[in-house]
Coordinates of C-alpha atoms in Angstrom, one line a residue:
X1 CA 0.0 0.0 0.0
X2 CA 0.9 3.6 -0.2
X3 CA 4.0 4.7 1.7
X4 CA 3.2 8.4 1.6
X5 CA -0.6 8.8 2.1
X6 CA -0.6 12.4 3.0
X7 CA 1.3 13.5 -0.1
X8 CA -1.7 12.6 -2.3
X9 CA -3.2 15.8 -1.0
X10 CA -0.4 17.9 -2.6
X11 CA -1.6 17.0 -6.1
X12 CA -1.7 14.1 -8.6
X13 CA 1.8 14.4 -9.8
X14 CA 3.3 14.3 -6.3
X15 CA 1.1 11.3 -5.6
X16 CA 2.3 9.6 -8.8
X17 CA 5.9 10.2 -7.7
X18 CA 5.2 8.7 -4.3
X19 CA 6.1 5.3 -5.8
X20 CA 9.7 6.4 -5.8
X21 CA 9.8 7.0 -2.1
X22 CA 10.8 3.5 -1.3
X23 CA 14.0 1.7 -1.9
X24 CA 16.2 -1.2 -0.8
X25 CA 15.9 -2.9 2.5
X26 CA 18.7 -2.6 5.0
X27 CA 20.4 -5.6 3.4
X28 CA 21.0 -3.4 0.3
X29 CA 23.4 -1.0 2.0
X30 CA 23.1 2.3 3.8
X31 CA 24.2 3.4 7.2
X32 CA 27.5 1.9 8.4
X33 CA 28.8 0.9 5.0
X34 CA 29.1 4.2 3.3
X35 CA 29.3 6.5 6.3
X36 CA 32.3 8.7 7.1
X37 CA 35.5 7.1 8.1
X38 CA 37.0 7.8 11.5
X39 CA 38.6 11.2 11.6
X40 CA 36.9 12.2 8.3
X41 CA 34.8 14.9 10.0
X42 CA 37.5 16.4 12.1
X43 CA 37.2 19.7 10.2
X44 CA 33.4 19.8 10.8
X45 CA 33.4 19.7 14.6
X46 CA 33.1 23.4 15.4
X47 CA 30.5 23.7 18.2
X48 CA 30.0 20.0 18.5
X49 CA 30.0 18.3 21.9
X50 CA 32.5 15.5 22.5
X51 CA 30.3 13.7 25.0
X52 CA 26.9 14.1 23.2
X53 CA 24.6 11.1 23.6
X54 CA 21.2 9.9 24.8
X55 CA 20.1 11.9 27.8
X56 CA 22.5 14.7 27.0
X57 CA 21.1 18.3 26.5
X58 CA 22.8 19.7 23.3
X59 CA 24.6 22.9 24.1
X60 CA 27.0 24.1 21.4
X61 CA 30.5 24.6 22.7
X62 CA 30.5 28.0 21.0
X63 CA 27.8 30.2 19.4
X64 CA 26.8 28.6 16.0
X65 CA 24.3 29.5 13.3
X66 CA 22.4 27.2 11.0
X67 CA 20.6 28.2 7.8
X68 CA 17.0 27.0 7.9
X69 CA 14.2 26.9 5.4
X70 CA 11.2 28.1 7.5
X71 CA 7.6 27.3 6.5
X72 CA 5.7 30.5 7.6
X73 CA 2.2 29.5 8.6
X74 CA -0.5 32.2 8.5
X75 CA -2.1 30.9 11.7
X76 CA 1.1 31.7 13.6
X77 CA 3.2 34.1 11.6
X78 CA 7.0 34.1 12.1
X79 CA 8.2 36.4 14.9
X80 CA 12.0 36.8 15.5
X81 CA 11.3 37.6 19.2
X82 CA 9.6 34.2 19.9
X83 CA 10.5 32.6 23.2
X84 CA 11.6 29.4 21.5
X85 CA 14.3 31.3 19.5
X86 CA 15.4 33.2 22.5
X87 CA 15.8 30.0 24.5
X88 CA 17.6 28.1 21.7
X89 CA 20.1 31.0 21.6
X90 CA 20.5 31.4 25.4
X91 CA 20.3 27.8 26.4
X92 CA 21.7 25.9 23.4
X93 CA 24.0 28.5 21.8
X94 CA 22.1 28.1 18.5
X95 CA 20.7 30.8 16.2
X96 CA 19.4 30.6 12.6
X97 CA 19.8 32.3 9.3
X98 CA 16.2 32.0 8.2
X99 CA 14.9 31.7 4.7
X100 CA 11.2 32.4 5.3
X101 CA 8.7 31.1 2.8
X102 CA 4.9 31.6 3.1
X103 CA 2.9 28.4 3.4
X104 CA 1.1 29.2 0.1
X105 CA 4.5 29.1 -1.8
X106 CA 6.1 26.4 0.3
X107 CA 6.2 23.4 -2.0
X108 CA 7.2 25.4 -5.1
X109 CA 9.9 27.5 -3.4
X110 CA 11.4 24.6 -1.6
X111 CA 11.8 22.7 -4.9
X112 CA 13.3 25.7 -6.7
X113 CA 15.9 26.2 -3.9
X114 CA 16.9 22.6 -3.8
X115 CA 17.1 22.2 -7.6
X116 CA 19.2 25.3 -7.8
X117 CA 21.6 24.2 -5.1
X118 CA 20.6 27.2 -2.9
X119 CA 18.7 25.4 -0.2
X120 CA 19.6 26.1 3.5
X121 CA 21.3 23.5 5.6
X122 CA 18.0 22.5 7.3
X123 CA 14.8 21.7 5.4
X124 CA 12.0 20.8 7.9
X125 CA 8.3 20.3 7.2
X126 CA 9.2 18.0 4.3
X127 CA 8.0 14.6 3.0
X128 CA 10.1 12.1 1.2
X129 CA 8.3 12.8 -2.1
X130 CA 9.3 16.4 -1.9
X131 CA 13.0 15.6 -2.1
X132 CA 13.1 12.4 -4.1
X133 CA 13.4 14.2 -7.5
X134 CA 16.6 15.8 -6.3
X135 CA 18.5 12.9 -4.6
X136 CA 20.0 11.6 -7.8
X137 CA 21.6 15.0 -8.5
X138 CA 23.4 15.1 -5.2
X139 CA 21.5 18.1 -4.0
X140 CA 20.2 16.4 -0.8
X141 CA 22.3 14.8 1.9
X142 CA 22.1 11.0 2.3
X143 CA 21.4 11.3 6.0
X144 CA 21.4 7.5 6.6
X145 CA 25.2 7.6 6.3
X146 CA 25.4 9.7 9.5
X147 CA 23.3 7.7 12.0
X148 CA 26.3 7.4 14.4
X149 CA 25.7 11.1 15.1
X150 CA 22.0 10.7 15.7
X151 CA 21.7 8.5 18.8
X152 CA 18.2 9.5 19.9
X153 CA 16.8 8.9 16.4
X154 CA 18.4 5.5 16.2
X155 CA 17.2 4.5 19.7
X156 CA 13.6 5.4 18.9
X157 CA 13.7 3.6 15.6
X158 CA 14.9 0.5 17.4
X159 CA 12.7 0.7 20.5
X160 CA 9.6 1.4 18.6
X161 CA 10.2 -1.2 15.9
X162 CA 10.3 1.3 13.0
X163 CA 13.3 -0.2 11.1
X164 CA 11.2 -1.9 8.4
X165 CA 9.2 1.3 7.9
X166 CA 12.4 3.3 7.6
X167 CA 13.8 0.9 5.1
X168 CA 10.8 1.7 2.8
X169 CA 12.3 5.2 2.5
X170 CA 15.5 4.0 0.9
X171 CA 16.4 5.1 -2.6
X172 CA 18.1 3.0 -5.2
X173 CA 21.5 3.6 -3.7
X174 CA 20.4 2.1 -0.4
X175 CA 20.3 5.4 1.4
X176 CA 17.5 7.5 2.7
X177 CA 17.5 11.2 2.6
X178 CA 15.0 12.3 5.2
X179 CA 14.6 11.9 8.9
X180 CA 10.9 11.5 9.4
X181 CA 9.0 12.6 12.5
X182 CA 8.5 9.4 14.6
X183 CA 5.4 8.3 16.5
X184 CA 5.5 5.6 19.1
X185 CA 1.9 4.8 18.2
X186 CA -0.2 5.7 15.1
X187 CA -2.0 9.1 15.4
X188 CA -5.0 9.0 13.0
X189 CA -6.9 12.2 13.1
X190 CA -9.9 12.2 10.6
X191 CA -13.3 10.9 11.0
X192 CA -17.0 12.0 11.1
X193 CA -18.5 14.5 13.6
X194 CA -22.2 14.2 14.3
X195 CA -24.8 16.4 16.0
X196 CA -25.1 14.1 19.1
X197 CA -28.1 16.1 20.4
X198 CA -30.0 15.3 17.2
X199 CA -28.9 11.7 17.3
X200 CA -30.2 11.3 20.8
X201 CA -33.4 13.1 20.1
X202 CA -34.0 10.6 17.2
X203 CA -33.6 7.8 19.8
X204 CA -30.1 6.7 18.8
X205 CA -28.1 5.8 21.9
X206 CA -25.0 4.2 20.5
X207 CA -22.4 5.3 17.9
X208 CA -22.3 3.2 14.8
X209 CA -19.8 0.3 14.8
X210 CA -20.0 -0.2 11.1
X211 CA -20.5 2.0 8.0
X212 CA -23.8 0.2 7.4
X213 CA -24.9 1.2 10.8
X214 CA -23.9 4.7 10.0
X215 CA -26.2 4.6 7.0
X216 CA -29.1 3.3 9.2
X217 CA -28.5 6.1 11.7
X218 CA -28.5 8.8 8.9
X219 CA -31.8 7.5 7.7
X220 CA -33.3 7.7 11.2
X221 CA -32.0 11.2 11.7
X222 CA -33.2 12.3 8.3
X223 CA -36.7 11.0 9.1
X224 CA -36.8 12.6 12.5
X225 CA -35.7 16.0 11.3
X226 CA -37.2 16.6 7.8
X227 CA -36.0 20.3 8.0
X228 CA -32.4 19.1 7.4
X229 CA -31.4 19.7 3.8
X230 CA -29.2 16.5 4.1
X231 CA -28.3 14.6 7.2
X232 CA -24.6 14.5 6.0
X233 CA -22.7 17.1 4.1
X234 CA -19.0 16.6 3.9
X235 CA -15.8 18.6 3.1
X236 CA -12.1 18.3 2.1
X237 CA -12.7 17.8 -1.6
X238 CA -10.4 20.6 -2.9
X239 CA -8.1 18.3 -4.8
X240 CA -10.4 15.2 -5.2
X241 CA -13.7 13.8 -4.0
X242 CA -14.1 13.4 -0.2
X243 CA -10.3 13.1 0.3
X244 CA -10.2 12.9 4.1
X245 CA -13.3 10.7 4.5
X246 CA -12.4 8.3 1.8
X247 CA -8.9 7.9 3.3
X248 CA -10.3 7.4 6.8
X249 CA -12.8 4.8 5.5
X250 CA -10.7 3.0 2.9
X251 CA -8.9 0.5 5.1
X252 CA -12.3 -0.9 6.3
X253 CA -13.1 -1.6 2.7
X254 CA -9.8 -3.2 1.9
X255 CA -8.4 -0.4 -0.2
X256 CA -6.8 3.1 -0.2
X257 CA -8.5 6.3 -1.3
X258 CA -8.6 10.0 -1.0
X259 CA -5.5 11.5 0.5
X260 CA -4.2 8.0 0.9
X261 CA -4.4 7.0 -2.7
X262 CA -0.7 7.6 -3.0
X263 CA 1.0 5.6 -5.7
X264 CA -2.2 3.9 -6.8
X265 CA -1.2 0.3 -5.9
X266 CA -2.2 -1.9 -3.0
X267 CA -0.6 -5.1 -1.8
X268 CA -2.5 -8.3 -2.3
X269 CA -1.1 -10.7 0.3
X270 CA -2.8 -13.8 -1.2
X271 CA -1.5 -13.1 -4.7
X272 CA 1.8 -11.8 -3.2
X273 CA 1.8 -8.9 -5.7
X274 CA 0.7 -5.3 -6.1
X275 CA -2.7 -4.6 -7.8
X276 CA -4.0 -1.4 -9.1
X277 CA -6.0 0.4 -6.4
X278 CA -8.6 2.1 -8.5
X279 CA -9.7 -1.1 -10.2
X280 CA -9.8 -3.3 -7.1
X281 CA -12.9 -4.9 -5.5
X282 CA -12.3 -2.9 -2.3
X283 CA -12.2 0.4 -4.2
X284 CA -15.5 -0.5 -6.0
X285 CA -17.1 -1.4 -2.6
X286 CA -16.0 1.9 -1.1
X287 CA -17.3 3.9 -4.1
X288 CA -20.5 1.9 -4.1
X289 CA -21.1 2.7 -0.4
X290 CA -20.9 6.5 -0.8
X291 CA -22.8 6.4 -4.1
X292 CA -25.6 4.7 -2.2
X293 CA -25.6 7.5 0.4
X294 CA -26.1 10.1 -2.4
X295 CA -28.8 8.0 -4.1
X296 CA -30.7 7.7 -0.8
X297 CA -30.5 11.4 -0.2
X298 CA -28.4 11.0 2.9
X299 CA -25.2 12.6 1.6
X300 CA -25.2 16.1 0.1
X301 CA -23.9 15.7 -3.5
X302 CA -22.3 19.1 -3.2
X303 CA -19.9 17.4 -0.7
X304 CA -17.7 16.4 -3.6
X305 CA -17.2 19.9 -4.9
X306 CA -18.0 22.5 -2.2
X307 CA -15.6 24.6 -0.3
X308 CA -14.9 23.7 3.3
X309 CA -16.5 26.9 4.5
X310 CA -19.7 26.0 2.8
X311 CA -19.8 22.6 4.4
X312 CA -19.1 24.0 7.8
X313 CA -21.8 26.7 7.4
X314 CA -24.4 24.0 6.5
X315 CA -23.4 22.0 9.6
X316 CA -23.3 24.9 12.1
X317 CA -26.5 26.5 10.7
X318 CA -28.5 23.3 11.1
X319 CA -28.8 22.3 7.5
X320 CA -26.8 19.1 8.1
X321 CA -26.1 16.9 11.0
X322 CA -22.8 15.2 10.1
X323 CA -19.5 16.4 8.6
X324 CA -15.9 15.3 8.3
X325 CA -13.7 16.3 11.3
X326 CA -10.3 16.1 13.0
X327 CA -9.4 16.9 16.6
X328 CA -8.9 20.6 15.8
X329 CA -11.8 21.3 13.5
X330 CA -14.3 20.0 16.1
X331 CA -13.4 23.0 18.2
X332 CA -14.1 25.2 15.3
X333 CA -17.6 23.7 14.9
X334 CA -18.4 24.1 18.5
X335 CA -17.2 27.7 18.5
X336 CA -19.4 28.4 15.5
X337 CA -22.5 27.0 17.4
X338 CA -21.6 29.1 20.4
X339 CA -21.1 32.2 18.3
X340 CA -24.6 31.7 16.8
X341 CA -26.1 31.3 20.3
X342 CA -27.0 27.7 19.8
X343 CA -26.5 26.2 23.3
X344 CA -28.3 23.0 22.5
X345 CA -25.9 21.7 19.8
X346 CA -23.6 18.9 20.9
X347 CA -20.9 17.8 18.5
X348 CA -19.3 14.3 18.9
X349 CA -16.3 12.7 17.3
X350 CA -17.0 9.2 15.9
X351 CA -14.5 6.4 15.9
X352 CA -14.2 5.5 12.2
X353 CA -16.6 2.6 11.7
X354 CA -15.6 -0.9 10.6
X355 CA -16.5 -2.1 7.1
X356 CA -16.7 -5.2 4.9
X357 CA -13.0 -5.8 5.1
X358 CA -12.9 -5.6 8.9
X359 CA -11.9 -3.0 11.5
X360 CA -8.8 -1.8 9.7
X361 CA -6.8 1.4 9.2
X362 CA -5.1 1.8 5.8
X363 CA -1.3 1.8 5.9
X364 CA -1.1 5.6 5.6
X365 CA -3.5 6.4 8.4
X366 CA -1.9 3.7 10.6
X367 CA 1.6 4.7 9.8
X368 CA 4.0 6.2 12.4
X369 CA 5.9 8.6 10.3
X370 CA 5.2 12.3 9.9
X371 CA 6.7 15.0 7.8
X372 CA 10.4 15.2 8.5
X373 CA 13.6 17.1 8.0
X374 CA 16.0 16.9 5.0
X375 CA 19.4 18.5 4.6
X376 CA 21.1 20.2 1.7
X377 CA 24.2 18.3 0.5
X378 CA 26.3 21.4 1.2
X379 CA 25.6 21.0 4.9
X380 CA 28.3 18.3 5.1
X381 CA 30.9 20.9 4.1
X382 CA 30.0 23.2 7.1
X383 CA 32.5 23.4 10.0
X384 CA 29.3 23.1 12.2
X385 CA 28.1 19.9 10.5
X386 CA 28.5 17.6 13.4
X387 CA 27.0 20.2 15.8
X388 CA 24.1 20.5 13.4
X389 CA 23.5 16.7 13.5
X390 CA 23.6 16.7 17.3
X391 CA 21.2 19.6 17.5
X392 CA 18.7 18.0 15.2
X393 CA 18.9 14.8 17.1
X394 CA 18.3 16.5 20.4
X395 CA 15.5 18.9 19.3
X396 CA 13.5 16.5 17.1
X397 CA 14.1 13.1 18.7
X398 CA 15.2 13.3 22.3
X399 CA 12.5 13.2 25.0
X400 CA 13.8 16.6 26.4
X401 CA 13.8 18.3 23.0
X402 CA 10.4 17.0 22.0
X403 CA 8.9 18.2 25.3
X404 CA 10.6 21.6 24.8
X405 CA 9.3 22.1 21.3
X406 CA 5.8 21.0 22.3
X407 CA 5.2 22.6 25.7
X408 CA 7.8 25.3 25.9
X409 CA 9.7 26.1 29.1
X410 CA 8.5 25.0 32.6
X411 CA 7.5 28.0 34.7
X412 CA 7.1 30.2 31.6
X413 CA 4.6 28.4 29.4
X414 CA 3.6 25.4 31.6
X415 CA 3.8 23.9 35.1
X416 CA 4.3 20.3 36.1
X417 CA 2.4 18.7 39.0
X418 CA 3.8 16.2 41.4
X419 CA 2.4 13.3 39.3
X420 CA 4.1 14.6 36.2
X421 CA 1.0 16.2 34.6
X422 CA 1.7 19.3 32.6
X423 CA -0.6 22.2 32.6
X424 CA -0.4 25.4 30.5
X425 CA -0.2 28.6 32.4
X426 CA -3.7 30.1 32.5
X427 CA -2.9 32.9 30.1
X428 CA -1.9 30.6 27.3
X429 CA -4.0 28.3 25.1
X430 CA -3.4 25.7 22.5
X431 CA -5.8 23.0 21.3
X432 CA -8.6 24.5 23.4
X433 CA -6.9 23.5 26.7
X434 CA -7.4 27.1 28.1
X435 CA -10.4 28.4 26.1
X436 CA -10.5 32.2 26.0
X437 CA -6.8 32.7 27.2
X438 CA -5.4 35.9 25.6
X439 CA -2.2 34.2 24.3
X440 CA -1.5 31.2 22.1
X441 CA 1.5 28.9 22.6
X442 CA 2.4 28.9 18.9
X443 CA 1.4 32.4 17.9
X444 CA 2.9 34.2 20.8
X445 CA 5.7 32.0 21.9
X446 CA 6.7 29.9 18.8
X447 CA 6.3 26.5 20.4
X448 CA 3.9 23.8 19.2
X449 CA 5.0 24.5 15.7
X450 CA 5.4 21.8 13.0
X451 CA 8.8 23.4 11.9
X452 CA 10.3 22.4 15.3
X453 CA 8.2 19.3 16.0
X454 CA 8.2 17.4 12.7
X455 CA 4.4 17.6 12.7
X456 CA 4.2 16.5 16.3
X457 CA 5.8 13.1 16.1
X458 CA 6.6 11.9 19.7
X459 CA 6.1 9.4 22.4
X460 CA 2.6 8.3 23.1
X461 CA 2.7 10.1 26.5
X462 CA 3.8 13.4 25.0
X463 CA 1.3 13.2 22.2
X464 CA -1.5 12.6 24.6
X465 CA -0.3 15.1 27.2
X466 CA -1.8 18.0 25.2
X467 CA -4.9 16.2 23.9
X468 CA -8.4 16.6 25.2
X469 CA -9.9 13.4 26.8
X470 CA -12.2 12.9 23.8
X471 CA -9.2 12.8 21.4
X472 CA -7.3 10.4 23.7
X473 CA -10.4 8.2 23.6
X474 CA -10.6 8.4 19.8
X475 CA -6.9 7.4 19.5
X476 CA -7.3 4.6 21.9
X477 CA -10.3 3.2 19.9
X478 CA -8.5 3.7 16.6
X479 CA -5.4 2.0 17.8
X480 CA -7.4 -1.1 18.5
X481 CA -7.9 -1.5 14.8
X482 CA -5.6 -3.6 12.7
X483 CA -3.3 -1.8 10.2
X484 CA -3.3 -3.0 6.6
X485 CA -0.1 -4.5 5.3
X486 CA 2.1 -2.1 3.4
X487 CA 3.7 -4.6 1.1
X488 CA 7.4 -4.8 0.1
X489 CA 9.5 -1.8 -0.9
X490 CA 9.4 -0.5 -4.5
X491 CA 12.8 0.6 -6.0
X492 CA 12.9 2.3 -9.3
X493 CA 15.8 3.7 -11.4
X494 CA 15.4 7.0 -13.1
X495 CA 14.0 5.6 -16.3
X496 CA 11.5 3.5 -14.5
X497 CA 10.4 6.5 -12.3
X498 CA 9.8 8.6 -15.4
X499 CA 7.7 5.9 -17.0
X500 CA 5.8 5.3 -13.8
X501 CA 5.1 9.0 -13.2
X502 CA 3.6 9.5 -16.7
X503 CA 1.4 6.4 -16.4
X504 CA 0.2 7.0 -12.9
X505 CA -0.6 10.7 -13.5
X506 CA -3.0 9.7 -16.4
X507 CA -4.4 6.8 -14.5
X508 CA -5.1 8.7 -11.3
X509 CA -6.8 11.5 -13.3
X510 CA -9.1 8.9 -14.7
X511 CA -9.7 7.3 -11.3
X512 CA -10.5 10.6 -9.5
X513 CA -12.9 11.8 -12.2
X514 CA -14.8 8.5 -12.2
X515 CA -14.8 8.2 -8.4
X516 CA -16.7 11.5 -8.3
X517 CA -19.0 10.5 -11.3
X518 CA -19.8 7.1 -9.7
X519 CA -20.6 8.6 -6.3
X520 CA -22.7 11.4 -7.8
X521 CA -24.6 8.9 -10.0
X522 CA -23.4 10.7 -13.1
X523 CA -22.1 7.3 -14.2
X524 CA -23.8 4.1 -13.3
X525 CA -21.8 1.5 -11.3
X526 CA -23.1 -1.0 -13.9
X527 CA -20.3 0.5 -16.1
X528 CA -17.6 -0.5 -13.7
X529 CA -16.1 -3.0 -16.1
X530 CA -16.0 -0.4 -18.9
X531 CA -14.2 2.0 -16.5
X532 CA -11.6 -0.7 -15.7
X533 CA -11.2 -1.2 -19.5
X534 CA -10.5 2.5 -19.8
X535 CA -7.8 2.2 -17.1
X536 CA -6.3 -0.7 -19.0
X537 CA -6.2 1.3 -22.2
X538 CA -4.4 4.1 -20.2
X539 CA -1.6 1.7 -19.3
X540 CA -2.8 0.1 -16.0
X541 CA -1.2 -3.3 -16.6
X542 CA 2.1 -1.7 -17.7
X543 CA 2.2 0.4 -14.6
X544 CA 1.4 -2.5 -12.3
X545 CA 4.0 -4.7 -14.0
X546 CA 6.5 -1.9 -13.6
X547 CA 5.7 -1.7 -9.9
X548 CA 5.9 -5.4 -9.3
X549 CA 9.2 -5.7 -11.2
X550 CA 10.6 -3.0 -9.0
X551 CA 9.3 -4.8 -5.9
X552 CA 10.8 -8.1 -7.1
X553 CA 14.2 -6.4 -7.3
X554 CA 13.9 -5.5 -3.7
X555 CA 12.7 -8.8 -2.4
X556 CA 14.5 -11.1 -4.8

């Protein structure tokens, strides 16, 4: 299955390239074999600690500066006076030469800087697909050759059993070029939110355990409240139909979809080969389910095209009673009800229901990697190179660094009780922990920022330390699900990658167009075989053969 589910949201071409994210297993080379020889980095030790290791706070032996490509998020605009930057300078002897890029230009600007050889040393907020086109040119550092300088990263990979997942990031040369954010446990976030008050008024006392039960409940709510335009109106369809919901549901139907469509192949463990996702039985079952909701008048057909704000307005104005959600957006919905003076509305976060394939998360949703950090190849020439590696290892992968980036500084942004429980100071809010507080941990202090946290990858305890009880309960329930197998790694050379990209771009265009058409009833599901024939004419078998040949190279 897809090894880069989230990248599908960045566009079809990126999704097509996701097939190139994987490479040889650890048997094929990598760290230890091609790393620096003893003494080779003697000229790159300025600022480095001689005794740095697990449990050591990184403090540069002299003031040092690293260049960093900073993703400037509009929700917490960059501020050079942030507390996190002041503490990194005062406590760790580290400052930065920032290249600030607005979020709206992030992907394009990053690619341009890397391809031109002008990228800063540190490139956080990055996925493997973002850098894969540039590894062959030598523009990106093969970071797997320097694991001896990353003890916290290596320890977490070993303790959390992530080596096989990490091996899937290897390129044809046996190296990987990204340090992904690491989760001890999967952290799925997307599901369905319901108007629990309407559910209860309709006599429904339990949440649906299966998608079929969800259909039954929608019918009951629709009948009980005829004033609803539709009981369910969804969102997140900017780059494809129902991207978040289809990904969340897909594993339960034995497939991948939406943001998780990725490279367009899924692993068939019985046949021991990859098959094309968009033509699979599971994908047809998934599409059929949502098409049935539209046909019954339970799902707003505008869900497949409407802007998020329109879907939210329908939900919060009482025109619908269910909508896609994550742990942050549910707060937005509740605030909208409060702002409208609706004190009766109760919004609840559903555990993703099980489906015909079982109670399963797809490989992307159940994965334990987040966006990570890459390095320009020129970083290895810096006299501060080893210090940079130590700093990255401490901030992004040590328990101390992870806590610092997430919570800030004890006594300034949070306090710790005798039992170890952390509590934000009362004037600071994040994630709705202190509603109405005048300051935000990210906006006003710079902490809790994906640039410093690799999209919040961390220990299970640290992840849950800042989550509301309802989100902890959701994660606990989701982590009881099985995770779909990811299949063997796929390694392609440059020519194969080019062929695969061209084929998959055309194939995925066809799949997404027809997914929407089938769900909306614009094309009858009786034409499924004709649709598969169209995929075949577009090169589906050639593409799958190319994938399986590459997988055979890895596993042979």
